mmCIF file with all atom_site columns, C-alpha atoms and ligand atoms in Angstrom:
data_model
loop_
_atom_site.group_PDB
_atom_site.id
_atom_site.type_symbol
_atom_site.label_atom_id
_atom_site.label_alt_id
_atom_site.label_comp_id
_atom_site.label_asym_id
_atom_site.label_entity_id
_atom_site.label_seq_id
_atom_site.pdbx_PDB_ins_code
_atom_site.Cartn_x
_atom_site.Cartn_y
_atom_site.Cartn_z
_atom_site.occupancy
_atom_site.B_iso_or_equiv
_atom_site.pdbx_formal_charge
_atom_site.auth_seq_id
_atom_site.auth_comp_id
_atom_site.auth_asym_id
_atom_site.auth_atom_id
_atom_site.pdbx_PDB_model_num
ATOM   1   C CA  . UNK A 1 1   ? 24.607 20.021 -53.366 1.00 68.00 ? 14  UNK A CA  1
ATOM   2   C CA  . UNK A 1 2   ? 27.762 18.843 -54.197 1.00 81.00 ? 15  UNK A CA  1
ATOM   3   C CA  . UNK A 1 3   ? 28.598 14.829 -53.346 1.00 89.00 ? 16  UNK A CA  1
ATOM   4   C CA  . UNK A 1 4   ? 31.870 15.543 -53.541 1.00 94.00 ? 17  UNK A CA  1
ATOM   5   C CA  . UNK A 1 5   ? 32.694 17.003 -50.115 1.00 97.00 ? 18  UNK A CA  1
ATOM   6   C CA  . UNK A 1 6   ? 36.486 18.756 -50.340 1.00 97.00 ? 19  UNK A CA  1
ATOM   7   C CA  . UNK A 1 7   ? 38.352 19.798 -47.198 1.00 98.00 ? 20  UNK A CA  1
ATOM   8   C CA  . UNK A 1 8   ? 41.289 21.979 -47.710 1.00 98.00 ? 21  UNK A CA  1
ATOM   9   C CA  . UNK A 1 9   ? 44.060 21.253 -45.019 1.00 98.00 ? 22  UNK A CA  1
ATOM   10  C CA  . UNK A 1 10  ? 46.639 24.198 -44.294 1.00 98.00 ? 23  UNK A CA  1
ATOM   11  C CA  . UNK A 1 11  ? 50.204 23.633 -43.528 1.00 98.00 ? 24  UNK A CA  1
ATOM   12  C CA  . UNK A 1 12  ? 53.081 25.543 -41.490 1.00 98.00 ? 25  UNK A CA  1
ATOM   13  C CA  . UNK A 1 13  ? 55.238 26.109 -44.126 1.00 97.00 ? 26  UNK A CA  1
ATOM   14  C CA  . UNK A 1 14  ? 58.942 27.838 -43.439 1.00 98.00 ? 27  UNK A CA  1
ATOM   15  C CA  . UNK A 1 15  ? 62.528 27.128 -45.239 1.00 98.00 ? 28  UNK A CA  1
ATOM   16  C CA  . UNK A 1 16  ? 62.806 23.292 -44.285 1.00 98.00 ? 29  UNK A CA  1
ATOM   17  C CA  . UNK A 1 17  ? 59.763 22.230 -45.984 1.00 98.00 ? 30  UNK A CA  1
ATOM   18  C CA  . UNK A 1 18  ? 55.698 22.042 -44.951 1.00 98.00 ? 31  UNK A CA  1
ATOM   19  C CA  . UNK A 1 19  ? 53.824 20.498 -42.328 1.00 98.00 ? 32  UNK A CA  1
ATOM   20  C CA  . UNK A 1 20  ? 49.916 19.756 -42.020 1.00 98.00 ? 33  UNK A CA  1
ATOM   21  C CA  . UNK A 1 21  ? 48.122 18.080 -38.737 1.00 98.00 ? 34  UNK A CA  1
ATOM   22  C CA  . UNK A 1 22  ? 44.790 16.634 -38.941 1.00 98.00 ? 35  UNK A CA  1
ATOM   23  C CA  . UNK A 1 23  ? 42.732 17.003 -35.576 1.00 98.00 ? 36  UNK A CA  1
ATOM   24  C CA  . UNK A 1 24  ? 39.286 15.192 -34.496 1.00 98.00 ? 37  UNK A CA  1
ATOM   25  C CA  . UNK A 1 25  ? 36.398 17.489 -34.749 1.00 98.00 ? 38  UNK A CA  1
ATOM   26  C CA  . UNK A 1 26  ? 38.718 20.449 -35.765 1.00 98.00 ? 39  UNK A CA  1
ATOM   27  C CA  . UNK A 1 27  ? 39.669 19.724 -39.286 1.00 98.00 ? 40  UNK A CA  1
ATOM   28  C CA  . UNK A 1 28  ? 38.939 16.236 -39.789 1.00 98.00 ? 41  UNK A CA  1
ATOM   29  C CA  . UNK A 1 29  ? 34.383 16.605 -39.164 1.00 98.00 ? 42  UNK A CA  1
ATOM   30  C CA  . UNK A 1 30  ? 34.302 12.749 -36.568 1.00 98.00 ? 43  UNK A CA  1
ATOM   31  C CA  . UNK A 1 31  ? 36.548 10.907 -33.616 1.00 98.00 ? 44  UNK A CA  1
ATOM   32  C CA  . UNK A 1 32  ? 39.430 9.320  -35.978 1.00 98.00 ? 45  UNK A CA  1
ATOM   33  C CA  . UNK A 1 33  ? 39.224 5.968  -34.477 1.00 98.00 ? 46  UNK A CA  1
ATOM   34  C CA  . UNK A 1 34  ? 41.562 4.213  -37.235 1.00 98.00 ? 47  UNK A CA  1
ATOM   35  C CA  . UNK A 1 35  ? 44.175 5.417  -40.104 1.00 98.00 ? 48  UNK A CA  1
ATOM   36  C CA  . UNK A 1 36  ? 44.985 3.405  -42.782 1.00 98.00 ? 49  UNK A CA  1
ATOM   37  C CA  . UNK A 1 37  ? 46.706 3.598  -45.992 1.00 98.00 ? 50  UNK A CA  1
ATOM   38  C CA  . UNK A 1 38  ? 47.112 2.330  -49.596 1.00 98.00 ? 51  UNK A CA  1
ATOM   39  C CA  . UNK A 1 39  ? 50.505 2.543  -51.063 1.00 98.00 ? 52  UNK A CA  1
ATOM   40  C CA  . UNK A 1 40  ? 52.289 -0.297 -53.871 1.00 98.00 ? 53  UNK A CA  1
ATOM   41  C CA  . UNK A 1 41  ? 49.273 -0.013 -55.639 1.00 97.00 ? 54  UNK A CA  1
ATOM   42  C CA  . UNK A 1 42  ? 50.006 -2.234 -59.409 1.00 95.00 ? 55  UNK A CA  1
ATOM   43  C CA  . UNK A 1 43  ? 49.441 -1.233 -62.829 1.00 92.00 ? 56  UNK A CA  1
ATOM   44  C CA  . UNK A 1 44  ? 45.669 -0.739 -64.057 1.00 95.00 ? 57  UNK A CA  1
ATOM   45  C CA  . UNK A 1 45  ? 44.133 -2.001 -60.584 1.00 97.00 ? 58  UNK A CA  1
ATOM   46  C CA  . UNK A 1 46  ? 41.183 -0.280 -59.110 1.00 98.00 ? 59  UNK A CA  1
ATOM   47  C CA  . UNK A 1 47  ? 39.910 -0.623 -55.094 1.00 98.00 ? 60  UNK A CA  1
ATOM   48  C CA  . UNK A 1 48  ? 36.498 0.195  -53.246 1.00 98.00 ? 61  UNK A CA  1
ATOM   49  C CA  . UNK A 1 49  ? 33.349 -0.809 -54.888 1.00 98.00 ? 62  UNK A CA  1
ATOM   50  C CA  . UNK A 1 50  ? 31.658 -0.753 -51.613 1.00 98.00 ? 63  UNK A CA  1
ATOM   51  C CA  . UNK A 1 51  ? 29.437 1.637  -49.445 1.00 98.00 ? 64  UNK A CA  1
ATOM   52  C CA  . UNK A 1 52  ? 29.303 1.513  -45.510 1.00 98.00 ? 65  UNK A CA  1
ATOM   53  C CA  . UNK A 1 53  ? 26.382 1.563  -43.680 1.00 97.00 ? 66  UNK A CA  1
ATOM   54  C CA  . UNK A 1 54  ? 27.742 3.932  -40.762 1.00 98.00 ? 67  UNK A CA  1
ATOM   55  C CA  . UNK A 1 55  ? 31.593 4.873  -41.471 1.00 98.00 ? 68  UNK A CA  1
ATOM   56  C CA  . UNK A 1 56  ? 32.698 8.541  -42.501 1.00 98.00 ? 69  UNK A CA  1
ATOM   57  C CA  . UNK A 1 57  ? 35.903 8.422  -43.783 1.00 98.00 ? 70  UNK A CA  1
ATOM   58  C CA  . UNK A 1 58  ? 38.521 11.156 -44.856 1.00 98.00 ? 71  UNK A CA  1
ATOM   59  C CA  . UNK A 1 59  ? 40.783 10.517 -47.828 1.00 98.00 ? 72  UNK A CA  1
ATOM   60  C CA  . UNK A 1 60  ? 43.614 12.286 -49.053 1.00 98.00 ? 73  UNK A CA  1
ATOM   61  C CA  . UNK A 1 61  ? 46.637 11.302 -51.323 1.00 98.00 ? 74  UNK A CA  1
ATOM   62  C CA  . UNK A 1 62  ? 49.976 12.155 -49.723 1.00 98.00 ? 75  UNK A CA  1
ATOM   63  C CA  . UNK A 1 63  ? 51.968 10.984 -52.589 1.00 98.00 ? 76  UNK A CA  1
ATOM   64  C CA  . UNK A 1 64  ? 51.090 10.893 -56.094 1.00 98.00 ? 77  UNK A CA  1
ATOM   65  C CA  . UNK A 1 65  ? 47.433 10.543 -57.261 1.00 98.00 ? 78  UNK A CA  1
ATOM   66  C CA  . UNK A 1 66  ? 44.363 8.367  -57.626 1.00 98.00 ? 79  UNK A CA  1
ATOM   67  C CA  . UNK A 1 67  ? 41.114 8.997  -59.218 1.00 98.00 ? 80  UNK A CA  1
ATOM   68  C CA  . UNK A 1 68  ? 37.819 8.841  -56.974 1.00 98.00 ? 81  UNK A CA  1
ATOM   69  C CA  . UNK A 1 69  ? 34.023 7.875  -58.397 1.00 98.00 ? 82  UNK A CA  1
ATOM   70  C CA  . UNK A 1 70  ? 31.626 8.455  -55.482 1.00 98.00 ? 83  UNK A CA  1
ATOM   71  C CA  . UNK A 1 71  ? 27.436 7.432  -56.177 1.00 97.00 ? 84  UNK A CA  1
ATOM   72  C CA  . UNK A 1 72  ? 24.798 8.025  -53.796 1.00 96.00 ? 85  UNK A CA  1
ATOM   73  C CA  . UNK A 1 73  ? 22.578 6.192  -55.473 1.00 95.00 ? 86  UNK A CA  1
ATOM   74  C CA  . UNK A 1 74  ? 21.131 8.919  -57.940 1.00 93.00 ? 87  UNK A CA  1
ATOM   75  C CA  . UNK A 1 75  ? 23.852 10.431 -58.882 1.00 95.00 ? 88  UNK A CA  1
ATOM   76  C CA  . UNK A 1 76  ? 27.325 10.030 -59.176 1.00 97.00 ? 89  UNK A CA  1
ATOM   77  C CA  . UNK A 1 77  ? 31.299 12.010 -59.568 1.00 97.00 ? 90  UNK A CA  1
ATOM   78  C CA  . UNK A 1 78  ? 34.531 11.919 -60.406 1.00 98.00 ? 91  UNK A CA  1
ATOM   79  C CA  . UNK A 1 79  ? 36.992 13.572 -58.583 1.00 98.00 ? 92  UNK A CA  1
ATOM   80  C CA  . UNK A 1 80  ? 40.942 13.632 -58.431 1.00 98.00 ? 93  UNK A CA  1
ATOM   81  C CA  . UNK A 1 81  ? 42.882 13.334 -55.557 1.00 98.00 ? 94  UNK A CA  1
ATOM   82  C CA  . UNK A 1 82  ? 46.415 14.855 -56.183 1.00 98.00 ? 95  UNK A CA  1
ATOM   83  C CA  . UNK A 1 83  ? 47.524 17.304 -53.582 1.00 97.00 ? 96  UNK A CA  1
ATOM   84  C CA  . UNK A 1 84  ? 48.515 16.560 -49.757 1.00 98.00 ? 97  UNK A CA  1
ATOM   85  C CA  . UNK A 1 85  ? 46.909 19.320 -48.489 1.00 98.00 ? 98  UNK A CA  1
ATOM   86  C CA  . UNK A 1 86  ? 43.177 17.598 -50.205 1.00 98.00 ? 99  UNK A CA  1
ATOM   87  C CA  . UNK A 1 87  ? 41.280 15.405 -48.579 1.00 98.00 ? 100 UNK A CA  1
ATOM   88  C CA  . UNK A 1 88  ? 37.829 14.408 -49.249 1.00 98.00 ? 101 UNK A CA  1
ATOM   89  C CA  . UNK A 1 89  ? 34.885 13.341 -46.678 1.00 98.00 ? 102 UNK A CA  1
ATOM   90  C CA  . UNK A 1 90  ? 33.085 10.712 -47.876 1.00 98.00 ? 103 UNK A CA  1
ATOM   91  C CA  . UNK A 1 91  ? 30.064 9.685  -45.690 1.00 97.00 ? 104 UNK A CA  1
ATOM   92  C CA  . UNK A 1 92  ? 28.326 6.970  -45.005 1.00 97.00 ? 105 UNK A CA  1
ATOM   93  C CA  . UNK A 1 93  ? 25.924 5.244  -47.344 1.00 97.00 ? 106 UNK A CA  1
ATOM   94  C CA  . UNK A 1 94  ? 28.355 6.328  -50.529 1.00 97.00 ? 107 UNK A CA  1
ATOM   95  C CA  . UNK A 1 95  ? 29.552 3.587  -52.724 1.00 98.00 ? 108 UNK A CA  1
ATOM   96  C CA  . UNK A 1 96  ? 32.951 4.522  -53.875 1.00 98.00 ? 109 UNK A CA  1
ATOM   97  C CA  . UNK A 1 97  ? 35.507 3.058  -56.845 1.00 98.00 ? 110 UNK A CA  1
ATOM   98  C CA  . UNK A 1 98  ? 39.086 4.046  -57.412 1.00 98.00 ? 111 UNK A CA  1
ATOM   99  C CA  . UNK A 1 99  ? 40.718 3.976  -60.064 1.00 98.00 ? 112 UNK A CA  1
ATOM   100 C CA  . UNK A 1 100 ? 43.942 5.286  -61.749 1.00 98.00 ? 113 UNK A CA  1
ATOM   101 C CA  . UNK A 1 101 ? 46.382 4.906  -58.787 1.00 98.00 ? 114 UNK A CA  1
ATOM   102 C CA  . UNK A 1 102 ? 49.851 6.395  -59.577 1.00 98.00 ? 115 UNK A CA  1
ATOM   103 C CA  . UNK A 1 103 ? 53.148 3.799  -58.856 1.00 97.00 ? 116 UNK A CA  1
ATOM   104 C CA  . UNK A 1 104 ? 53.916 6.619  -55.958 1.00 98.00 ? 117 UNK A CA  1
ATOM   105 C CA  . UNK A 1 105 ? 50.655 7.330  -54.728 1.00 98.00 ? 118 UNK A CA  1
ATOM   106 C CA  . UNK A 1 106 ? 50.200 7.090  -50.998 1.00 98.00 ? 119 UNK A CA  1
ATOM   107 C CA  . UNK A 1 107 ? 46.342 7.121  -50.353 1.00 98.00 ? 120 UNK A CA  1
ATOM   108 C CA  . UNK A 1 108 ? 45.676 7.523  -46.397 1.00 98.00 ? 121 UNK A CA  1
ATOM   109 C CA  . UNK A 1 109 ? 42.106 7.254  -44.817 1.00 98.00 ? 122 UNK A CA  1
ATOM   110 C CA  . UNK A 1 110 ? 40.984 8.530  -41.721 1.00 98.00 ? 123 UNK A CA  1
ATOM   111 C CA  . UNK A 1 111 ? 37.774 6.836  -40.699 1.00 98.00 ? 124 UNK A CA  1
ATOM   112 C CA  . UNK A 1 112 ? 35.337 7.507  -37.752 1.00 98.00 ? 125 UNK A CA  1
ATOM   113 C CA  . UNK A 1 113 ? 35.391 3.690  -36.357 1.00 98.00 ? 126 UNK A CA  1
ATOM   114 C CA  . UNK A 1 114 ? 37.379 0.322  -36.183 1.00 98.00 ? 127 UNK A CA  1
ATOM   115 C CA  . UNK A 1 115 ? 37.555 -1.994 -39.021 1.00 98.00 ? 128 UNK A CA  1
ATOM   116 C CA  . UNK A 1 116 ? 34.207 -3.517 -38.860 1.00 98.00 ? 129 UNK A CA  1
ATOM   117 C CA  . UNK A 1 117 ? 33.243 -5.996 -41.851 1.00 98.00 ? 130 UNK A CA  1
ATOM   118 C CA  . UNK A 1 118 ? 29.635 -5.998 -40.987 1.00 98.00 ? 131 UNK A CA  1
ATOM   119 C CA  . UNK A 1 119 ? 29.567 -2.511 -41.707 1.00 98.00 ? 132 UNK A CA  1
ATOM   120 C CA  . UNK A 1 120 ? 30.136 -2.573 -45.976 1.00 98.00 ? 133 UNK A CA  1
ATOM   121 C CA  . UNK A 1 121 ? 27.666 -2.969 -48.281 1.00 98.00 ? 134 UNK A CA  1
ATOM   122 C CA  . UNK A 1 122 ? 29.594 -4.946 -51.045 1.00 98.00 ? 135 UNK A CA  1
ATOM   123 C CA  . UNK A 1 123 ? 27.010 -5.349 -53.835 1.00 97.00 ? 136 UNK A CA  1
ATOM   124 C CA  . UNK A 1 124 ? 25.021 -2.240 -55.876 1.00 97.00 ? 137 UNK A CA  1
ATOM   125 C CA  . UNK A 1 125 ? 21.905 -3.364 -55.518 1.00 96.00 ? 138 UNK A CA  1
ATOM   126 C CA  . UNK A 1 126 ? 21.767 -4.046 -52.074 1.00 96.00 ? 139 UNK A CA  1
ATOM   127 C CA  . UNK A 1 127 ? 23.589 -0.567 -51.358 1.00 97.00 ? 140 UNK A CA  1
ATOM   128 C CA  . UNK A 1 128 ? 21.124 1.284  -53.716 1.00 95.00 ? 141 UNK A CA  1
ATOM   129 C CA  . UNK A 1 129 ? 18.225 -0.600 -51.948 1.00 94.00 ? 142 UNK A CA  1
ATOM   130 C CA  . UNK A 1 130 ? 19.524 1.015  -48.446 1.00 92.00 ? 143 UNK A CA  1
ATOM   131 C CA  . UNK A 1 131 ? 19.838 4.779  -50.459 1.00 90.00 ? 144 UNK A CA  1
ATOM   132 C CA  . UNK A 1 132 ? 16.970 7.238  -50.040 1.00 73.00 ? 145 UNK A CA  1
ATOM   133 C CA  . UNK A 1 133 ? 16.834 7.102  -53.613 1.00 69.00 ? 146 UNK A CA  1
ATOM   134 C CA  . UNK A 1 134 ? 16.330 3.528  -53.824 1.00 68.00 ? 147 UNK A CA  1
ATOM   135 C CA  . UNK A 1 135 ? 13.983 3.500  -50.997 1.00 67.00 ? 148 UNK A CA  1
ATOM   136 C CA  . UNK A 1 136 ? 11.993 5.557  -52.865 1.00 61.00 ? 149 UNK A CA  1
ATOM   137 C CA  . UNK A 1 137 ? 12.103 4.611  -56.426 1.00 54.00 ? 150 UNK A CA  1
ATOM   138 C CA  . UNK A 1 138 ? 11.135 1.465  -55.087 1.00 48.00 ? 151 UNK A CA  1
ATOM   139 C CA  . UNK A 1 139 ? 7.868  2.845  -52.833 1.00 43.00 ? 152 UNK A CA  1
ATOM   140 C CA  . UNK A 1 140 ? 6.641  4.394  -56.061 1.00 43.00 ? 153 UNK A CA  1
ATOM   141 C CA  . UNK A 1 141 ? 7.063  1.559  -58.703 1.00 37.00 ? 154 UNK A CA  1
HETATM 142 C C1  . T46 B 2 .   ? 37.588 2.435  -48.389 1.00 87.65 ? 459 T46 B C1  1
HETATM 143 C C2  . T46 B 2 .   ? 38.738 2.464  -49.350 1.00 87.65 ? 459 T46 B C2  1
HETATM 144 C C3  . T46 B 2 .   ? 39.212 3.844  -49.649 1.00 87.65 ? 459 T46 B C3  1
HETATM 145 C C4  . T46 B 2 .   ? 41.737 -4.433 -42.534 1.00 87.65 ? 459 T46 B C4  1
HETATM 146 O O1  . T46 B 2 .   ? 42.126 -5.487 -41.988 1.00 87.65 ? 459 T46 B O1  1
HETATM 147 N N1  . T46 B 2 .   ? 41.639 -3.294 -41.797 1.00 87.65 ? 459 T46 B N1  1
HETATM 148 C C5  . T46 B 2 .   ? 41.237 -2.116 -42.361 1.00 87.65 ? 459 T46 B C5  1
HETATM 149 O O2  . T46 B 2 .   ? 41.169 -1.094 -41.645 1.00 87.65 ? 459 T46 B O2  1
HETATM 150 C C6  . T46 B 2 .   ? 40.892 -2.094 -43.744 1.00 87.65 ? 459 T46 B C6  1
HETATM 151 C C7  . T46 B 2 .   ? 40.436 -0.797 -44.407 1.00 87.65 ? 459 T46 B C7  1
HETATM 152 C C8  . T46 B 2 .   ? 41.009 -3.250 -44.460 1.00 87.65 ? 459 T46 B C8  1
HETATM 153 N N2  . T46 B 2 .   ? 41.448 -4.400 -43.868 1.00 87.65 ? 459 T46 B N2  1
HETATM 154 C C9  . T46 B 2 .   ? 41.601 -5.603 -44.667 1.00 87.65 ? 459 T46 B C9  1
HETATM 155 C C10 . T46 B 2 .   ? 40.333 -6.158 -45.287 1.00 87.65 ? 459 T46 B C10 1
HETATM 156 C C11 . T46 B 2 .   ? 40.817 -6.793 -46.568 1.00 87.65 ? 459 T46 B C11 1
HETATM 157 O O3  . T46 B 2 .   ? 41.239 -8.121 -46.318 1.00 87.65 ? 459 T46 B O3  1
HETATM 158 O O4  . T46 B 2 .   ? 42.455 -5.279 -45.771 1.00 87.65 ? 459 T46 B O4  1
HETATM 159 C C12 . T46 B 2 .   ? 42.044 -5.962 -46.950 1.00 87.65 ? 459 T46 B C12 1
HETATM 160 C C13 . T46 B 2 .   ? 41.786 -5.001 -48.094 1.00 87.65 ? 459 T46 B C13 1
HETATM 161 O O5  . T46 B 2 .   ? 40.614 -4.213 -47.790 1.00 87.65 ? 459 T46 B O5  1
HETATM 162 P P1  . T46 B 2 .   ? 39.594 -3.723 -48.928 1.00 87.65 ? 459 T46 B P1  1
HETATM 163 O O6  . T46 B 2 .   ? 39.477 -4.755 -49.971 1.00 87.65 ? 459 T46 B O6  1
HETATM 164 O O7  . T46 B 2 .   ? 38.345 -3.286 -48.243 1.00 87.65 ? 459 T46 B O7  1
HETATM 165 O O8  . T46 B 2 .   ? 40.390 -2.467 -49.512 1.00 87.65 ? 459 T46 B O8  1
HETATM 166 P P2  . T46 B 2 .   ? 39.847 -1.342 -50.508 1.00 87.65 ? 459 T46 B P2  1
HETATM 167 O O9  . T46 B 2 .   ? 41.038 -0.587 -50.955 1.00 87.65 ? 459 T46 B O9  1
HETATM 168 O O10 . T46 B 2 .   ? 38.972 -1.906 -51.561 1.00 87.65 ? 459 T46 B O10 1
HETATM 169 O O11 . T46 B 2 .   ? 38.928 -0.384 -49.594 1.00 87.65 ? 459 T46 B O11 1
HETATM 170 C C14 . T46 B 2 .   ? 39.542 0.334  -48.527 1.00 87.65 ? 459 T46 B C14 1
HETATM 171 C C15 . T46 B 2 .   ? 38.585 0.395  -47.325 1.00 87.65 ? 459 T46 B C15 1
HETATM 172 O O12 . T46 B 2 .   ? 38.201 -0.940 -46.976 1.00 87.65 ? 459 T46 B O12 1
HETATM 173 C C16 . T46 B 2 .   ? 37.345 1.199  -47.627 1.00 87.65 ? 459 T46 B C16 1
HETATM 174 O O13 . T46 B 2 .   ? 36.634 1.454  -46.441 1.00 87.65 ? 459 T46 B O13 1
HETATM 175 O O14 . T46 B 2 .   ? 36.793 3.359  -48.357 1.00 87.65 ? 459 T46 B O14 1
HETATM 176 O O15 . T46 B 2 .   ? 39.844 1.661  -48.928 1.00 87.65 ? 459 T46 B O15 1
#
């Protein structure tokens, strides 16, 4: 199965342009408890390298584009985010990196909870420790 988990949005689309809505539990898969996004983004910078213990999250690049890497701790992807009408789910327990963050890229996040710091994992080991993966690898060595 896939780790990258694409949602494609639709839009009402007519002569003055195109509109999308995002709805708990319709489109968007949780409660959206908070919205954030990332925007001003400088040269070469990348953002993430974190998991979270419990959050699901929904990302999708309004304006220009960004590059994803998502890792569940066996395995991990690449994936572009470049269209509005994108998003991707990324659930809990994923660490994720982003790189290659266009001057006009708007990133927004939808996200199942409130900002909680308690809930990231911050360093690899510790988040590949809490994967199945690790779990295991570590029960047979
Ligand atoms: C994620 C990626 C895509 C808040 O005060 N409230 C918030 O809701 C968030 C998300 C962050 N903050 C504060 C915490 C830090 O002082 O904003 C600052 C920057 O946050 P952070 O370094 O976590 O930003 P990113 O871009 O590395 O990660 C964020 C989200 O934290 C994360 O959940 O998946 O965007």
């Amino acid at each position: 199965m896939s780790l990258v988990k694409i949602i494609n949005f639709r839009s009402s689309s007519d002569e003055r342009g195109s509109l999308c809505s995002l709805e708990s539990n319709k489109n968007i898969p949780f409660d959206i408890k908070r919205v954030y996004y990332i925007f001003g983004t400088k040269p070469g910078v990348s953002r993430g390298f974190h998991a979270h213990r419990n959050l699901q999250q929904v990302a999708v690049c309004i304006t220009g584009s960004c590059r994803f890497i998502l890792d569940d701790g066996e395995s991990s992807e690449s994936i572009i985010l470049d269209e509005p009408l994108k998003g991707i789910l990324i659930e809990s327990l994923v660490w994720r990196e982003i790189y290659d963050f266009t001057p006009d890229c708007v990133l927004m996040v939808l996200a199942s909870d409130h900002y909680h710091e308690k809930d990231y994992i911050r360093k690899y080991e510790i988040f590949r420790e809490q994967t199945y993966h690790g779990n295991n690898s570590s029960k047979q060595s």
